[in-house]
Amino acid sequence: MRFESLKTVSNRKNRIKDNSTVSFTDLFNSNVFDDTAMRNFLSREAYESVSSSIHNGKTINRKMAEHVASGMKRWALSKGATHYTHWFQPLTGSTAEKHDSFFEPENGKAVEKFSANSLVQQEPDASSLPSGGLRNTFEARGYTAWDPSSPAFIYENTAGKTLCIPTVFVSYNGEALDYKTPLLKSVNLVDKAATEICKYFLKKVSSCTASLGIEQEYFLVDEALFQARPDLVMCGRTLVGHAPAKGQQMDDHYFGSIPDRVFNYMYDLEIEAAKLGIPLKTRHNEVAPGQYECAPMFEEVNLAIDHNQLLMDLMDDVAKRHHFRVLLHEKPFAGINGSGKHNNWSLITNTGVNLLSPGNDPNSNLLFLTIFINTIKALHDNSDIIRASIASASNDHRLGANEAPPAIISAFIGSKLTQVLNAFLADAVAEDKGEKKSINIDKIPEILRDNTDRNRTSPFAFTGNKFELRAVGSSTNSAQPMTALNSAVANQLIAFKIAVDSAVVKGVDQKKAIVLELKKVLKSAQNILFEGNNYSDEWAKEAKKRGLSNIKNTPESLKAYISNQAHDTFVKNGIFTQEELHARYEIMLEDYIKKIQIEGRILGELAYSFILPPSIQYLSNVAANVKTLKEAGIKVGTAQKELIESIGEHIDMVKTKTDQMIAARKKANTMIDSEKQAISYHYDVKESFDDIRYHIDKLEQLVDDKMWQLPKYRELLFTR
Ligand code: ADP
Ligand code: MG
């Protein structure tokens, strides 16, 4: 497989395609039931009904839904769609769809049908999707329901064109079985909470939206080489492989010129993304060889997440056309940078004010500080929840590993804002002592935006007009961390408003009440601020002193979902019920267990069927050679003997350690309690992988290259 695949790769043609006739203006949104399409295909009444549902959350009545369905059908058919599907995001992490044909037989003819029922609600037989015990298989009913705030679109691939209707997915009793349902609730919650705060400052604000811009990192590997690696095919990452002589130490890949074949892929991806209205803006090489990034313009958070989920599907589809495989795993190659998905988040009013953009007059500065400080406090109080919201077996390789933000959640705000906050607090001291001093918020330099320094090691960095949650993994559905962040910030803003209002009732001037409360909030949250190198050992020690958590593995971090804080942030605000939280906890534990179980099985197979046979064969070749030489009376030095011993030892270790890992897995499998099982899978099974790998990677270096079966790192990373 290895040599055949290398031959296939070297025979590929890498010419830049002529794209001179492509017009992005024409392509953009061409497969989306967007505003223009709605105007063209809906009656005025139906159009207004959908519009007011999108902008004001008004429900669409049955009659109107019938009109919308009929218009949407005509539009989809005019585009050549043959099927439709409700498109949703179950807790598997990927998207789900079940296609129905528009055509139904009637009196011997095929008639196109698509009613309000088909648009608004469906009942997919979803008994095999995870529910964490919320739904027994015998009462398998789950419902998908239309989310008008995210436009319907047509997905094109080799199978044809399908009208996709974004939906939520809930159980018969209304419990959320997906990522979108709680996200939408959190969007509403933070809208209301932020709008209430805005009313102190800007009377015209009537709503706020959370905005999100998602940077997506990924690797590309040639499909032939990919197919020759069972670990990539089954786990999305390599479980073995010696580091290549040249990795990323030359720093020659980052922002370097994009290889032709990759460029063609990116261009095609951009075309497909444009048709779906995904506003891709940047593309470049990333730090590691074979690693790239793309990022869209930011959008409303729900839409941004739908677009990112869609983008990941597109990346996969388009890669196959180019004989590539896209790796979205957080750590496909040991010793090489992993992939993240930076979530750039902000709050923007309906009047167009970015609440995290410092203004240049005292009033807007105080509004900025209010949102800014309360966001820091929200992170402070919910750091374990945020950590849990990005936890997964694959992201564990990044968090705490020496390259991505650590598992310690902290915020970076830059030197300018640190000064501003310090001055702000210092004033409080003066004021408490009865000295009259103006509040030092009058001038936050306007240049701040471009002036903020960058800290690539921080998990939560302020970058001038937004916070960047950098700890999110490349394969994660951002709905989970964004639900947590929206809810945490909303919860804090609600508490803040209550405190301010009660001071005002007692006769304190409103502005003064805001300032005093902000100072209190800031003081209680300050220990989450960290400006230094997050990767350093000193920070781990310092964070411990500060009492910040450093939870390095998924099973232990997930407990935050069933903590008191989770109750305060989620349950009290109606984002999740306690049952839903428990269900999510179960699902995530199970996901962890299954992923490690699969990795364990594949590693076992690799060891026994791919590594040991050529190693043993090579060992016996060398031994036979020594024997022949001796028999011929030729003097044999120590080199071959040492080689034999060394290979022999590694062979023994691979077998012994693999057997131990398999035994540990069997033991873990007998555990009934999923929490204990996940923890056992972490400590007893997963922690032994590196040990096995060490000996395998040694063998890779010792055994004749001709006999080695698995494509090597240098081939996977540098051949294209
Ligand atoms: P980098 O982090 O590499 O400097 P950019 O500054 O270009 O990258 O921004 C990264 C992402 O942040 C982009 O998707 C961009 O659209 C998004 N972004 C910019 N402003 C906001 C905002 N106010 N709210 C949310 N996302 C934003
Ligand atoms: Mg960034």
PDB file of N, CA, C and O and ligand atoms in Angstrom, residues 215 342 344 454 468 470, ligand 2:
ATOM      1  N   GLU A 215     -12.253  31.068  12.855  1.00  0.00           N
ATOM      2  CA  GLU A 215     -11.079  30.693  12.061  1.00  0.00           C
ATOM      3  C   GLU A 215     -10.968  29.176  12.099  1.00  0.00           C
ATOM      4  O   GLU A 215     -11.049  28.584  13.167  1.00  0.00           O
ATOM      5  N   HIS A 342     -10.439  29.150  16.273  1.00  0.00           N
ATOM      6  CA  HIS A 342     -10.579  30.328  17.129  1.00  0.00           C
ATOM      7  C   HIS A 342     -11.969  30.923  16.965  1.00  0.00           C
ATOM      8  O   HIS A 342     -12.423  31.175  15.860  1.00  0.00           O
ATOM      9  N   ASN A 344     -14.033  34.097  17.492  1.00  0.00           N
ATOM     10  CA  ASN A 344     -13.998  35.537  17.770  1.00  0.00           C
ATOM     11  C   ASN A 344     -15.409  36.004  18.056  1.00  0.00           C
ATOM     12  O   ASN A 344     -16.287  35.929  17.193  1.00  0.00           O
ATOM     13  N   ARG A 454      -0.712  41.162  20.866  1.00  0.00           N
ATOM     14  CA  ARG A 454      -1.259  39.825  20.679  1.00  0.00           C
ATOM     15  C   ARG A 454      -0.600  38.876  21.656  1.00  0.00           C
ATOM     16  O   ARG A 454       0.553  39.032  22.001  1.00  0.00           O
ATOM     17  N   GLU A 468     -11.358  36.547  21.701  1.00  0.00           N
ATOM     18  CA  GLU A 468     -11.064  35.392  20.871  1.00  0.00           C
ATOM     19  C   GLU A 468     -10.865  34.177  21.762  1.00  0.00           C
ATOM     20  O   GLU A 468      -9.873  34.090  22.484  1.00  0.00           O
ATOM     21  N   ARG A 470      -9.612  30.951  21.974  1.00  0.00           N
ATOM     22  CA  ARG A 470      -8.668  30.244  21.108  1.00  0.00           C
ATOM     23  C   ARG A 470      -8.550  28.764  21.431  1.00  0.00           C
ATOM     24  O   ARG A 470      -7.878  28.015  20.734  1.00  0.00           O
TER      25      ARG A 470
HETATM   26 MG    MG B   2      -7.111  34.570  15.476  1.00  0.00          MG
END
